[in-house]
Short mmCIF file of C-alpha atoms in Angstrom, two decimals:
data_model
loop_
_atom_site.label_atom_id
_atom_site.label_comp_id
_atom_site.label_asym_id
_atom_site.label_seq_id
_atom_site.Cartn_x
_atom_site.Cartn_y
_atom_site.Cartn_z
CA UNK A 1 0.00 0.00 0.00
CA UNK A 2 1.27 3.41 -1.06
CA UNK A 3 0.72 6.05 1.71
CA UNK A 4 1.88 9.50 1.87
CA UNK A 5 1.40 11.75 4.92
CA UNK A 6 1.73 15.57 4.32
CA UNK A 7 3.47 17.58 6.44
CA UNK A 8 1.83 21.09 6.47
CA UNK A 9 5.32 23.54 7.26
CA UNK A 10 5.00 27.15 6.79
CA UNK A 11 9.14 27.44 7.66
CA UNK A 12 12.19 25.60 8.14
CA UNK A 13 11.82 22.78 10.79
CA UNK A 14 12.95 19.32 11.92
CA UNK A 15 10.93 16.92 10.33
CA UNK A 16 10.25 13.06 10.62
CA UNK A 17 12.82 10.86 8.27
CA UNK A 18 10.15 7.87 8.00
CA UNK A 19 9.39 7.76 4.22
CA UNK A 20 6.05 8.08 4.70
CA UNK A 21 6.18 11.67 5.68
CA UNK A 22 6.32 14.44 2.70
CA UNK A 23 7.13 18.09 3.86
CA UNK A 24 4.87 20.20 2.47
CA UNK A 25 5.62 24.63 2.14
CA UNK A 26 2.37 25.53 2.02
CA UNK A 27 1.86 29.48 0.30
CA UNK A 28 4.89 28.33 -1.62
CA UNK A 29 3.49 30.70 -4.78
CA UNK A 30 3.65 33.55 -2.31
CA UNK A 31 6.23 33.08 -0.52
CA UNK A 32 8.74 31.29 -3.83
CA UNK A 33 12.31 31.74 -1.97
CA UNK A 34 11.73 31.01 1.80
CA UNK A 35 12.32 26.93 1.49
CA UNK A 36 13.74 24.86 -1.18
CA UNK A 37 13.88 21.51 0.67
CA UNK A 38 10.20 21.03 1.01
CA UNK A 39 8.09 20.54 -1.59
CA UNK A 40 5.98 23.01 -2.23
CA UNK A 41 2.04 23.15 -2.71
CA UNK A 42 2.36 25.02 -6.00
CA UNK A 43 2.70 22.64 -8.79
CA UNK A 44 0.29 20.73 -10.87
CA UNK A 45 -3.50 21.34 -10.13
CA UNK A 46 -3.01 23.64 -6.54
CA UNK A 47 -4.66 26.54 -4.85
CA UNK A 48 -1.43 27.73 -3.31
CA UNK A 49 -2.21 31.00 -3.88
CA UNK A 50 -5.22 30.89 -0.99
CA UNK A 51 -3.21 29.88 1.42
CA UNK A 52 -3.47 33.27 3.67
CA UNK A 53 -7.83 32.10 3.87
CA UNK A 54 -7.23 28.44 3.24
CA UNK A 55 -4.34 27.52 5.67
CA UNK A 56 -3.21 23.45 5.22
CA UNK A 57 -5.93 23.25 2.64
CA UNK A 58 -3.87 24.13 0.08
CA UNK A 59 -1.18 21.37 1.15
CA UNK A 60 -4.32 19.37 0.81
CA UNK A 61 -5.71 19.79 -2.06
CA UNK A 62 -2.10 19.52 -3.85
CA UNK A 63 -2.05 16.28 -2.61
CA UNK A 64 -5.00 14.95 -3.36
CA UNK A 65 -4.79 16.14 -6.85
CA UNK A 66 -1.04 15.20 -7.08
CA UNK A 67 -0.37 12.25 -5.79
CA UNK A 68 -0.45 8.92 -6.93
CA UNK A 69 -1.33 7.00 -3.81
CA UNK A 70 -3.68 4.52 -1.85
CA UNK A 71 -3.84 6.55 1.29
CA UNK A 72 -2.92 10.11 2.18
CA UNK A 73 -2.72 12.16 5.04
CA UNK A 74 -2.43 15.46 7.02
CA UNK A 75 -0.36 16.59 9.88
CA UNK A 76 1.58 19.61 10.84
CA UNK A 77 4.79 20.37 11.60
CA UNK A 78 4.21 20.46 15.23
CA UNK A 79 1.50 17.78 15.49
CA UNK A 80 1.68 14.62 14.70
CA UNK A 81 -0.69 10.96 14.88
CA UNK A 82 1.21 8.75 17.24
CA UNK A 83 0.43 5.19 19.37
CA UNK A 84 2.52 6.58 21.96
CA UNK A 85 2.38 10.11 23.60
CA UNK A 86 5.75 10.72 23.68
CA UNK A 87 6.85 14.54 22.15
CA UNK A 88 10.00 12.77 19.87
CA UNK A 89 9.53 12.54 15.82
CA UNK A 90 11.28 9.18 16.62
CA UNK A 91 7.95 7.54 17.96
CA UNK A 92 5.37 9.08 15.49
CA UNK A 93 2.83 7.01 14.02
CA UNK A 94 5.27 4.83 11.65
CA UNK A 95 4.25 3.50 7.36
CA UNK A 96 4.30 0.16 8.59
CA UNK A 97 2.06 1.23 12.19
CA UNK A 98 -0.15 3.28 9.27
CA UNK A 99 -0.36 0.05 6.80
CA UNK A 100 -1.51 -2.11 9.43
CA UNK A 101 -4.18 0.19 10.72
CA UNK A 102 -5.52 0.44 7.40
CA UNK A 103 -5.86 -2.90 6.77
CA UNK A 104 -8.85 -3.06 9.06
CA UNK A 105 -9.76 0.82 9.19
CA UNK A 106 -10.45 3.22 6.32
CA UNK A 107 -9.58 6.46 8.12
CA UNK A 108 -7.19 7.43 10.79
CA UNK A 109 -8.36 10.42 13.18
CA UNK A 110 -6.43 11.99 15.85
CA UNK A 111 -8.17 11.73 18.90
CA UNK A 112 -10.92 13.67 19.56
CA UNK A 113 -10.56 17.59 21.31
CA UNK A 114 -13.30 18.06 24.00
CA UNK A 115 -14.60 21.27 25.31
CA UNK A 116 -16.59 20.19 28.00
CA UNK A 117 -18.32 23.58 28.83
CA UNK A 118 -18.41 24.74 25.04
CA UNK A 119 -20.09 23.45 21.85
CA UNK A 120 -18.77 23.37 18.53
CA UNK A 121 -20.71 26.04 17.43
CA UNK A 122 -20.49 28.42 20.34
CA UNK A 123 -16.00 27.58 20.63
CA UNK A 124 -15.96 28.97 16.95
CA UNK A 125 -18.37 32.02 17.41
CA UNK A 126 -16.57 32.90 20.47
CA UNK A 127 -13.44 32.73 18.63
CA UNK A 128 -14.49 34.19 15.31
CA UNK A 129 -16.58 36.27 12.86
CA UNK A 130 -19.97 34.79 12.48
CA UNK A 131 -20.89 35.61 8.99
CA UNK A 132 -18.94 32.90 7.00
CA UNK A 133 -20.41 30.38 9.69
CA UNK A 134 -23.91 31.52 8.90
CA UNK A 135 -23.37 31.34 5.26
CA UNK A 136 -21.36 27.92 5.93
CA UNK A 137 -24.53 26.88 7.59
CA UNK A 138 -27.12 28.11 4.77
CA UNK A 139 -24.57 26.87 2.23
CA UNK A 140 -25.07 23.28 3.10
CA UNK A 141 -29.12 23.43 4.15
CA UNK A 142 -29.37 24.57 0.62
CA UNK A 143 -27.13 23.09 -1.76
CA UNK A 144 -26.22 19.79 0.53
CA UNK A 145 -29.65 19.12 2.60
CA UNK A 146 -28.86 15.67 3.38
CA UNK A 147 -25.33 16.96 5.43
CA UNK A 148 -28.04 19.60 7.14
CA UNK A 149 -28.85 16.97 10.07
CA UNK A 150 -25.70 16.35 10.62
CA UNK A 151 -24.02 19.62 10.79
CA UNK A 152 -26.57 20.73 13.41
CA UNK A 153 -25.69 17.28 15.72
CA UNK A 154 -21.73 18.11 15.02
CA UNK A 155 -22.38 21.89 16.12
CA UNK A 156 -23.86 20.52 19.20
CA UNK A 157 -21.24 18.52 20.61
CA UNK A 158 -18.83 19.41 22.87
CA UNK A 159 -15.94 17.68 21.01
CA UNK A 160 -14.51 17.49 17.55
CA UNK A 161 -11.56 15.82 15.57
CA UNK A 162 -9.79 18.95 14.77
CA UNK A 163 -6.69 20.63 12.56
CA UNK A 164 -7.47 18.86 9.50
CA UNK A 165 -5.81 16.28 10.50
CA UNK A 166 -6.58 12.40 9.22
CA UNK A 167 -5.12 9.87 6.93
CA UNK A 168 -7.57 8.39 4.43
CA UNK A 169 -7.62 5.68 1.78
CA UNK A 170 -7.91 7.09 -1.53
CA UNK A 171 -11.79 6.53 -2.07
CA UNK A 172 -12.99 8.41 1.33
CA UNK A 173 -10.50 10.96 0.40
CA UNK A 174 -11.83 11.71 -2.67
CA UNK A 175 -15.28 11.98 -1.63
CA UNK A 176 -14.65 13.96 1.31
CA UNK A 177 -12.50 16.68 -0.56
CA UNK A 178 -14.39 17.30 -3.07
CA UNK A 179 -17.77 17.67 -1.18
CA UNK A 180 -15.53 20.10 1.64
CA UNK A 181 -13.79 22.29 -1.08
CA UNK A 182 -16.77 22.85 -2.55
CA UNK A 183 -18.59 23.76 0.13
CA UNK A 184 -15.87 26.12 0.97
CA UNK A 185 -16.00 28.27 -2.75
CA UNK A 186 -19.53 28.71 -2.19
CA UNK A 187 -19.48 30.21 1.31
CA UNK A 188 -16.22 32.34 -0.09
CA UNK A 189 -18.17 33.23 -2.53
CA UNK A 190 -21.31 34.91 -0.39
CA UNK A 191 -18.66 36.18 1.83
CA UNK A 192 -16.53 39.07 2.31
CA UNK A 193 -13.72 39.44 4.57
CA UNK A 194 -11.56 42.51 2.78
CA UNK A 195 -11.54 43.94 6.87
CA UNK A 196 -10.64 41.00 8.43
CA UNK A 197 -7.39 40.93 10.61
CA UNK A 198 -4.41 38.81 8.73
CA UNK A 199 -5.36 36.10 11.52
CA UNK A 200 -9.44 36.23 11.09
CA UNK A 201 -8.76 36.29 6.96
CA UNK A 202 -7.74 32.54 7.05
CA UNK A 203 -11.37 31.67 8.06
CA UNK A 204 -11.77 29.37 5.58
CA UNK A 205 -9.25 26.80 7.30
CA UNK A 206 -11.25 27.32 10.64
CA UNK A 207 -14.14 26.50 8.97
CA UNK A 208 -12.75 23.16 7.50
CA UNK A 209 -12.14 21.89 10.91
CA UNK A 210 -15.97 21.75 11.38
CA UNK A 211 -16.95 19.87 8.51
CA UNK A 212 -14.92 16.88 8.75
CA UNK A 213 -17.37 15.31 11.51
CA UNK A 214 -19.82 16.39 9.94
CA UNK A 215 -19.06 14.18 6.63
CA UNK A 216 -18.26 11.71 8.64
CA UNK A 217 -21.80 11.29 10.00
CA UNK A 218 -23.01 10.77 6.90
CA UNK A 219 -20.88 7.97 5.68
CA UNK A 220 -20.74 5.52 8.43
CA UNK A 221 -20.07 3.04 5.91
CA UNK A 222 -16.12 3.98 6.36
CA UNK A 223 -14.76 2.42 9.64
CA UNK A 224 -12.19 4.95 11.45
CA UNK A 225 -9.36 4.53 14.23
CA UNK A 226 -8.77 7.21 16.63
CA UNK A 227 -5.13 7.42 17.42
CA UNK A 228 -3.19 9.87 19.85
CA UNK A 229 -2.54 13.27 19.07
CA UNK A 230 0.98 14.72 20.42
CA UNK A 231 2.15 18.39 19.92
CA UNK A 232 5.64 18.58 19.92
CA UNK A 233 6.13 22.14 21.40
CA UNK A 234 5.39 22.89 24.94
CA UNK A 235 1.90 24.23 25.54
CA UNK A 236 1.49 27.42 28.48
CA UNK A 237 -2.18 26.30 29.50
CA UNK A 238 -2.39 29.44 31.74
CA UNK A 239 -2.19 31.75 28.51
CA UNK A 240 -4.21 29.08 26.61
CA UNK A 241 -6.74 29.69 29.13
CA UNK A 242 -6.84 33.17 29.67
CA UNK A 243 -7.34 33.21 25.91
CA UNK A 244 -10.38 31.00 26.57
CA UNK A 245 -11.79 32.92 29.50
CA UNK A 246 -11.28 36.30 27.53
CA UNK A 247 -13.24 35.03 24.78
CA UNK A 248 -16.05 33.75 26.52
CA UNK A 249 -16.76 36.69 28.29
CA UNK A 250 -15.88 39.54 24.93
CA UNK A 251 -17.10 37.08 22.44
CA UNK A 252 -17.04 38.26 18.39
CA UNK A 253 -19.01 39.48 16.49
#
């Protein structure tokens, strides 16, 4: 089995030297002399030049059009799938750990975030603009009414598999790109973010991280794993917090 996990880099930085892994410069049309090791998400079919709105979407959808493989994948630079929850690119989830889980599974998940006092919905809204979500929300009631059930029940919950991150065999993958991309050009389309912040402008990668769950109810006919998660940097919780706690009580509009 042929599998290929992108790794989403937006700079230099140690990466994994398991085969399996592919470094991925993601604005690489934008930004044309900052890395010449990785490859970059601007050849072939790409959307490179979104990447300020679309994030590791563009690393995506390069591979996905790209590659010639069974099973492909996301991570970032500084996360990572792993069996083990050990911080070391030594122990990350291996190609012959990844092979064996897809022999029984057809997509690999990290495990799921939980918010506990927050919903889906209400985490994003707290965090950012409304108006894409509303037109997000409108966008599949119209043009995809059978996802419509199932986005409400994702929005609900209090956890999600986030950061875009999965490995899928090639026929989920296909099927869950291009319904997700192209829910994504029609809510760019109805929106307009000219005065967003640099941060708020890549909305259209926040938004992504919502929708995989939300396919994923609707095709329980593809059987997933959940595996660990491990960020490689050291986290300050009592920043990460405040952040929370400031944006509960402010909110956005």
């Amino acid at each position: 089995m042929r599998v290929k996990v992108l790794v989403a880099a937006h700079k230099n930085y140690e990466m994994p030297t398991d085969p399996m892994y592919l470094p991925v410069f993601v604005g690489k049309d934008l930004h044309p002399d900052v890395n010449h090791t990785f490859q970059g998400d601007n050849t072939g079919d790409n959307i490179s030049q979104k990447n300020p709105t679309y994030n590791e979407l563009t690393a995506i959808y390069w591979g996905w059009k790209n590659l010639d493989v069974d099973a492909m994948g996301l991570v970032h630079y500084r996360r990572y799938l792993s069996l083990r929850h050990h911080k070391s690119l030594q122990t990350v989830l291996s190609e012959k750990e990844t092979v064996a889980l897809l022999e029984d599974y057809d997509i690999i998940l990290p495990s799921k975030r939980k918010y506990y006092i927050e919903t889906n919905e209400s985490h994003y809204l707290h965090a950012h603009h409304h108006e894409p979500f509303e037109v997000m929300r409108q966008v599949i009631q119209e043009q995809y009414p059978e996802y419509a059930p199932a986005f409400e029940l994702v929005m609900k919950r209090t956890w999600a598999h986030m950061f875009n991150m999965f490995i899928m065999k090639k026929k989920p993958l296909n099927e869950y790109c291009t319904w997700m991309y192209d829910v994504l050009a029609k809510v760019e389309a109805q929106t307009d973010i000219s005065n967003y912040s640099t941060y708020e402008q890549r909305v259209y990668g926040f938004l992504s991280e919502l929708l995989l769950d939300v396919w994923l109810e609707v095709h329980p006919e593809y059987k997933t794993k959940e595996v660990n998660y491990v960020f490689m940097e050291h986290t300050n919780w009592l920043k990460k917090g405040g952040k929370f706690i400031q944006r509960k009580i402010t909110g956005h509009a």
